[in-house]
Short mmCIF file of C-alpha atoms in Angstrom, two decimals:
data_model
loop_
_atom_site.label_atom_id
_atom_site.label_comp_id
_atom_site.label_asym_id
_atom_site.label_seq_id
_atom_site.Cartn_x
_atom_site.Cartn_y
_atom_site.Cartn_z
CA MET A 1 -6.69 1.11 -23.90
CA SER A 2 -6.60 -1.45 -26.69
CA ALA A 3 -9.49 -2.16 -29.03
CA LEU A 4 -10.34 -5.23 -26.99
CA LEU A 5 -11.44 -3.07 -24.12
CA ARG A 6 -13.61 -0.55 -25.96
CA THR A 7 -17.20 -0.72 -24.79
CA SER A 8 -20.46 0.57 -26.12
CA ALA A 9 -21.27 2.50 -22.93
CA LYS A 10 -21.78 6.20 -23.38
CA ALA A 11 -21.01 8.19 -20.27
CA PRO A 12 -23.17 11.25 -19.58
CA VAL A 13 -21.45 14.41 -20.72
CA ARG A 14 -24.06 17.01 -19.75
CA ALA A 15 -21.90 18.33 -16.94
CA PHE A 16 -18.98 18.91 -19.28
CA ALA A 17 -20.49 21.13 -21.93
CA PHE A 18 -17.40 22.98 -23.05
CA THR A 19 -16.06 23.32 -26.58
CA ARG A 20 -12.91 21.61 -27.86
CA THR A 21 -11.24 25.05 -28.14
CA GLN A 22 -12.11 25.86 -24.53
CA PHE A 23 -10.89 22.43 -23.44
CA GLN A 24 -7.55 22.73 -25.19
CA ARG A 25 -7.02 26.25 -23.90
CA ARG A 26 -7.73 25.06 -20.35
CA THR A 27 -5.56 21.96 -20.77
CA ILE A 28 -2.46 23.62 -22.15
CA SER A 29 -2.36 27.11 -20.69
CA SER A 30 -4.31 27.05 -17.45
CA THR A 31 -2.73 25.97 -14.23
CA ARG A 32 -6.04 25.12 -12.66
CA ALA A 33 -9.07 23.41 -14.16
CA PRO A 34 -12.55 24.79 -13.44
CA GLN A 35 -14.09 23.21 -10.42
CA LYS A 36 -17.28 22.39 -12.28
CA ALA A 37 -15.46 20.09 -14.66
CA LEU A 38 -13.28 18.46 -12.04
CA PRO A 39 -15.27 16.99 -9.14
CA PHE A 40 -12.13 15.60 -7.55
CA SER A 41 -12.36 16.92 -3.98
CA LEU A 42 -13.06 13.42 -2.73
CA ASN A 43 -12.71 12.53 0.89
CA ALA A 44 -13.18 9.44 2.99
CA THR A 45 -16.75 8.22 3.12
CA GLY A 46 -16.32 6.00 6.13
CA THR A 47 -15.35 2.45 6.99
CA SER A 48 -17.24 -0.71 7.75
CA SER A 49 -18.46 -1.07 11.31
CA SER A 50 -17.69 -4.81 11.08
CA SER A 51 -13.99 -4.15 10.78
CA VAL A 52 -12.81 -2.08 13.73
CA ASN A 53 -9.52 -0.35 12.94
CA GLY A 54 -9.48 -2.23 9.63
CA GLN A 55 -8.32 -5.47 11.21
CA ASN A 56 -10.69 -7.64 9.13
CA LYS A 57 -10.98 -5.48 6.05
CA ILE A 58 -10.06 -6.83 2.65
CA LEU A 59 -8.50 -4.45 0.16
CA ARG A 60 -10.73 -4.30 -2.94
CA MET A 61 -9.39 -1.29 -4.71
CA LEU A 62 -9.93 0.90 -7.76
CA MET A 63 -7.39 3.54 -8.75
CA PHE A 64 -8.28 6.39 -11.09
CA GLY A 65 -6.19 9.15 -12.57
CA LYS A 66 -5.73 11.21 -15.69
CA PRO A 67 -3.67 9.70 -18.52
CA GLY A 68 -0.01 10.00 -17.49
CA ALA A 69 -0.79 10.66 -13.82
CA GLY A 70 1.27 7.66 -12.70
CA LYS A 71 -1.48 5.37 -11.45
CA GLY A 72 0.18 2.36 -13.12
CA THR A 73 3.49 3.07 -11.40
CA LEU A 74 1.79 3.51 -8.03
CA SER A 75 -0.25 0.31 -8.39
CA ALA A 76 2.95 -1.60 -9.26
CA ARG A 77 4.63 -0.28 -6.10
CA LEU A 78 1.71 -1.48 -3.96
CA VAL A 79 1.77 -4.92 -5.54
CA LYS A 80 5.54 -5.14 -5.16
CA LYS A 81 5.44 -4.20 -1.47
CA TYR A 82 2.25 -5.95 -0.30
CA GLU A 83 0.50 -9.26 -0.92
CA ILE A 84 -1.99 -7.79 -3.36
CA LEU A 85 -3.23 -9.20 -6.64
CA SER A 86 -3.21 -6.86 -9.59
CA LEU A 87 -6.03 -7.74 -12.02
CA SER A 88 -5.80 -6.29 -15.54
CA THR A 89 -9.03 -6.29 -17.53
CA GLY A 90 -7.07 -6.73 -20.74
CA ASP A 91 -5.23 -9.79 -19.40
CA LEU A 92 -8.48 -11.32 -18.12
CA LEU A 93 -10.17 -10.80 -21.47
CA ARG A 94 -7.27 -12.28 -23.41
CA GLN A 95 -7.32 -15.30 -21.06
CA HIS A 96 -11.01 -15.89 -21.71
CA ILE A 97 -10.47 -15.70 -25.46
CA ALA A 98 -7.44 -18.04 -25.32
CA GLU A 99 -9.32 -20.58 -23.15
CA ARG A 100 -12.36 -20.44 -25.43
CA THR A 101 -14.78 -19.84 -22.54
CA GLU A 102 -18.37 -18.85 -23.29
CA VAL A 103 -17.61 -15.20 -22.53
CA GLY A 104 -14.35 -15.44 -24.48
CA ARG A 105 -16.10 -16.77 -27.59
CA MET A 106 -18.69 -14.01 -27.42
CA ALA A 107 -15.99 -11.35 -27.01
CA GLU A 108 -13.89 -12.77 -29.82
CA GLU A 109 -16.80 -12.66 -32.28
CA ILE A 110 -17.54 -9.04 -31.42
CA VAL A 111 -13.89 -7.94 -31.65
CA ALA A 112 -13.43 -9.80 -34.97
CA THR A 113 -16.20 -7.75 -36.53
CA GLY A 114 -14.84 -4.47 -35.17
CA GLY A 115 -17.66 -4.08 -32.67
CA PHE A 116 -17.69 -2.70 -29.14
CA LEU A 117 -17.85 -5.00 -26.14
CA PRO A 118 -21.09 -4.43 -24.19
CA ASP A 119 -20.82 -3.61 -20.52
CA ASP A 120 -22.48 -6.88 -19.48
CA ILE A 121 -19.79 -8.94 -21.24
CA MET A 122 -17.01 -6.86 -19.68
CA LEU A 123 -18.67 -7.35 -16.30
CA LYS A 124 -18.68 -11.16 -16.78
CA VAL A 125 -14.99 -11.07 -17.77
CA VAL A 126 -14.09 -9.20 -14.59
CA THR A 127 -16.42 -10.83 -12.05
CA SER A 128 -15.57 -14.35 -13.17
CA LYS A 129 -12.22 -13.72 -11.49
CA LEU A 130 -13.30 -11.45 -8.64
CA ASP A 131 -15.90 -13.94 -7.42
CA MET A 132 -13.07 -16.36 -6.69
CA LEU A 133 -11.16 -13.91 -4.49
CA HIS A 134 -13.35 -13.55 -1.39
CA ASN A 135 -10.47 -13.23 1.08
CA ARG A 136 -7.74 -11.89 -1.19
CA HIS A 137 -6.59 -8.29 -1.51
CA TRP A 138 -6.81 -6.94 -5.05
CA ILE A 139 -6.50 -3.90 -7.29
CA LEU A 140 -8.59 -3.82 -10.47
CA ASP A 141 -7.12 -2.11 -13.51
CA GLY A 142 -9.06 -1.13 -16.64
CA PHE A 143 -12.63 -1.47 -15.38
CA PRO A 144 -14.85 0.39 -14.69
CA ARG A 145 -14.23 3.33 -17.01
CA THR A 146 -17.75 4.80 -17.21
CA LEU A 147 -20.59 5.52 -14.83
CA GLY A 148 -22.66 2.68 -16.22
CA GLN A 149 -19.86 0.17 -15.75
CA GLY A 150 -19.26 1.44 -12.22
CA LYS A 151 -22.87 0.89 -11.20
CA LEU A 152 -22.90 -2.61 -12.70
CA LEU A 153 -19.72 -3.57 -10.84
CA ASP A 154 -20.95 -1.98 -7.59
CA ASP A 155 -24.25 -3.86 -7.72
CA HIS A 156 -22.55 -7.15 -8.43
CA LEU A 157 -19.97 -6.83 -5.65
CA ARG A 158 -22.58 -5.80 -3.08
CA SER A 159 -24.80 -8.72 -4.08
CA ARG A 160 -21.86 -11.00 -3.21
CA ASN A 161 -21.21 -9.09 0.04
CA THR A 162 -17.75 -8.14 -1.26
CA PRO A 163 -18.06 -4.38 -1.81
CA LEU A 164 -15.23 -2.12 -2.84
CA SER A 165 -13.24 -0.96 0.15
CA LEU A 166 -11.01 1.74 -1.38
CA VAL A 167 -11.30 4.11 -4.35
CA VAL A 168 -8.25 6.34 -4.99
CA ASN A 169 -8.07 9.25 -7.35
CA VAL A 170 -4.51 10.29 -8.33
CA ASP A 171 -4.85 14.00 -9.12
CA VAL A 172 -1.99 15.63 -11.04
CA ALA A 173 -2.35 19.02 -12.78
CA ASP A 174 -2.83 18.92 -16.56
CA GLU A 175 0.20 21.03 -17.38
CA ILE A 176 2.45 18.86 -15.25
CA ILE A 177 1.34 15.72 -17.08
CA LEU A 178 1.82 17.41 -20.42
CA SER A 179 5.38 18.34 -19.52
CA ARG A 180 5.97 14.83 -18.20
CA ILE A 181 4.85 12.97 -21.32
CA SER A 182 7.12 15.16 -23.47
CA ASP A 183 10.12 13.78 -21.50
CA ARG A 184 8.85 10.18 -21.24
CA TRP A 185 10.61 7.26 -22.90
CA VAL A 186 9.70 3.59 -22.59
CA HIS A 187 11.17 0.15 -23.03
CA LEU A 188 8.28 -1.44 -24.92
CA PRO A 189 9.10 -5.17 -24.31
CA SER A 190 9.04 -4.73 -20.53
CA GLY A 191 6.91 -1.62 -20.12
CA ARG A 192 9.58 0.15 -18.06
CA VAL A 193 9.10 3.89 -18.15
CA TYR A 194 11.79 6.59 -17.85
CA ASN A 195 11.54 10.34 -17.61
CA LEU A 196 14.41 12.62 -18.52
CA SER A 197 13.39 15.11 -15.82
CA TYR A 198 13.28 12.93 -12.71
CA ASN A 199 13.86 9.28 -13.63
CA PRO A 200 16.40 9.17 -16.47
CA PRO A 201 18.02 5.94 -17.69
CA LYS A 202 21.59 5.27 -16.56
CA VAL A 203 22.69 5.45 -20.18
CA HIS A 204 20.88 7.95 -22.33
CA GLY A 205 18.43 6.27 -24.67
CA LEU A 206 18.98 2.76 -23.34
CA ASP A 207 17.01 0.53 -20.96
CA ASP A 208 18.80 0.00 -17.62
CA ALA A 209 18.14 -3.77 -17.48
CA THR A 210 18.65 -4.88 -21.07
CA GLY A 211 20.58 -2.06 -22.72
CA GLU A 212 18.02 -2.05 -25.53
CA PRO A 213 16.92 1.20 -27.13
CA LEU A 214 14.10 3.24 -25.61
CA THR A 215 11.26 4.59 -27.71
CA LYS A 216 8.46 7.16 -27.51
CA ARG A 217 4.88 6.03 -27.20
CA PRO A 218 2.80 7.05 -30.25
CA ASP A 219 0.31 8.86 -28.03
CA ASP A 220 2.90 10.88 -26.11
CA ASN A 221 2.22 14.14 -27.88
CA PRO A 222 0.11 17.18 -26.86
CA GLU A 223 -2.66 16.70 -29.44
CA ILE A 224 -3.37 13.08 -28.54
CA PHE A 225 -2.95 13.79 -24.85
CA ALA A 226 -5.63 16.53 -25.09
CA ARG A 227 -8.09 14.04 -26.66
CA ARG A 228 -7.39 11.44 -24.02
CA LEU A 229 -7.81 13.97 -21.25
CA GLU A 230 -11.13 15.13 -22.73
CA LYS A 231 -12.35 11.55 -22.74
CA PHE A 232 -11.23 11.16 -19.10
CA TYR A 233 -13.22 14.23 -18.04
CA ALA A 234 -16.33 13.04 -19.85
CA SER A 235 -16.24 9.42 -18.66
CA THR A 236 -14.36 9.17 -15.38
CA SER A 237 -15.37 12.39 -13.61
CA PRO A 238 -19.03 11.27 -13.31
CA LEU A 239 -17.82 7.87 -12.11
CA LEU A 240 -15.72 9.42 -9.34
CA ALA A 241 -18.60 11.67 -8.36
CA TYR A 242 -20.82 8.57 -8.15
CA TYR A 243 -18.51 6.85 -5.69
CA LYS A 244 -18.22 10.01 -3.64
CA THR A 245 -21.98 10.39 -3.25
CA GLN A 246 -22.83 6.78 -2.50
CA PRO A 247 -24.05 6.32 1.07
CA SER A 248 -21.54 3.54 1.75
CA ARG A 249 -19.98 2.66 5.08
CA SER A 250 -17.64 0.10 3.50
CA THR A 251 -16.03 2.05 0.69
CA ARG A 252 -13.44 4.77 1.40
CA VAL A 253 -12.84 7.36 -1.31
CA SER A 254 -9.71 9.49 -1.28
CA THR A 255 -7.89 11.92 -3.57
CA LEU A 256 -4.08 12.09 -3.51
CA THR A 257 -2.39 15.11 -5.08
CA GLY A 258 1.16 15.74 -6.16
CA SER A 259 3.50 16.31 -9.11
CA THR A 260 5.26 12.95 -9.33
CA SER A 261 4.74 9.34 -8.32
CA ASP A 262 7.54 9.70 -5.76
CA GLU A 263 5.63 12.56 -4.14
CA ILE A 264 2.30 10.73 -4.12
CA TRP A 265 3.60 7.30 -3.10
CA PRO A 266 4.06 8.09 0.64
CA GLN A 267 0.47 9.33 0.74
CA LEU A 268 -0.82 6.18 -0.92
CA ASP A 269 1.31 3.88 1.22
CA GLY A 270 0.19 5.61 4.38
CA LEU A 271 -3.47 5.45 3.33
CA VAL A 272 -3.29 1.71 2.61
CA ARG A 273 -1.31 0.90 5.78
CA SER A 274 -3.68 2.83 8.04
CA SER A 275 -6.85 1.54 6.43
CA PHE A 276 -5.74 -2.11 6.12
CA PRO A 277 -3.28 -2.84 8.98
CA ASN A 278 -3.65 -6.59 8.42
CA LEU A 279 -2.25 -6.28 4.90
CA LYS A 280 1.01 -8.26 4.84
CA GLU A 281 4.20 -7.17 3.17
CA ARG A 282 5.74 -9.54 0.68
CA ALA A 283 8.49 -11.75 2.09
CA GLU A 284 11.99 -11.08 0.87
CA PRO A 285 13.02 -13.72 -1.75
CA ARG A 286 14.95 -16.63 -0.20
CA GLY A 287 17.95 -16.09 -2.46
CA GLN A 288 18.21 -12.45 -1.42
CA ARG A 289 17.94 -13.36 2.27
CA LEU A 290 20.71 -15.91 1.79
CA ARG A 291 23.00 -13.40 0.16
CA HIS A 292 22.47 -10.97 3.03
CA SER A 293 23.23 -13.72 5.56
CA LEU A 294 26.46 -14.71 3.77
CA GLN A 295 27.58 -11.11 3.54
CA GLU A 296 27.05 -10.63 7.26
CA ALA A 297 28.92 -13.84 8.02
CA VAL A 298 31.88 -12.95 5.80
CA LEU A 299 32.12 -9.34 6.85
CA GLY A 300 31.53 -10.15 10.51
CA ARG A 301 30.30 -6.67 11.30
CA PRO A 302 27.01 -4.95 12.03
CA ASP A 303 25.13 -3.00 9.41
CA HIS A 304 26.56 0.30 10.71
CA ASP A 305 30.24 -0.35 11.22
CA PRO A 306 31.74 2.18 13.68
CA ILE A 307 35.04 1.98 11.83
CA THR A 308 33.95 2.39 8.24
CA LYS A 309 30.86 4.40 9.27
CA CYS A 310 28.66 2.76 6.65
#
């Protein structure tokens, strides 16, 4: 996360009292992390009694996952398929600063002096948008990141009678992510990500859409990954445990496991469809519908032609 999003919150680390040497040994060589350090066996905590079969439920979603687990890719797939708003904390903060709002001016002063943004300011940045989306489906990206932030957000949403309805943890083994980031290349202008193992570019080293060169992210190396993973365990594990233990009938908490985004996507899609059956899929763009209609008219044959067998 960029410097804009750093906060002063300090997540409790008492439950993760292992040395850096032990952490790195577990991260790189072990195929399974100790259960004590990974409270990720999260299951559904129930659904709201006011929304039988999910017919009236609004998707208010958080997605967590280790660095490189693919949560960004999975969120993008949901937004592409369904009428869901994706809210980036970084984008919201930059908008406040650009528009010179009260919160934006406060944040700009803190950032300019190299300070950390307090949780209450980050909460105002996020909720100033969420409070306008009473009947809209959304996924929030970048907040909360710590237990303190999670409690603040939870209290605010419940006070507005708009509680979280789904918390998803994307659980991918450490060694799989480490192998994945070693093969990862990105097109920085667009953010498109390629992997030489399972999602290679059509032309080696070049972006499929623009033909521009691909590059490596500066943090795609084992040493930096280990530090990011250590921070995830210290900050996000207690937050996930908090959501799991909350006596909530409105928030469902679920863990999805797999090795790749393609493997996890059907689980996520099925979870969202079954929990929120009123969630609408995005309409096909008019231009694309028109092209399909013209093709059918010109070809004058059904989709599965008995002659050409295609």
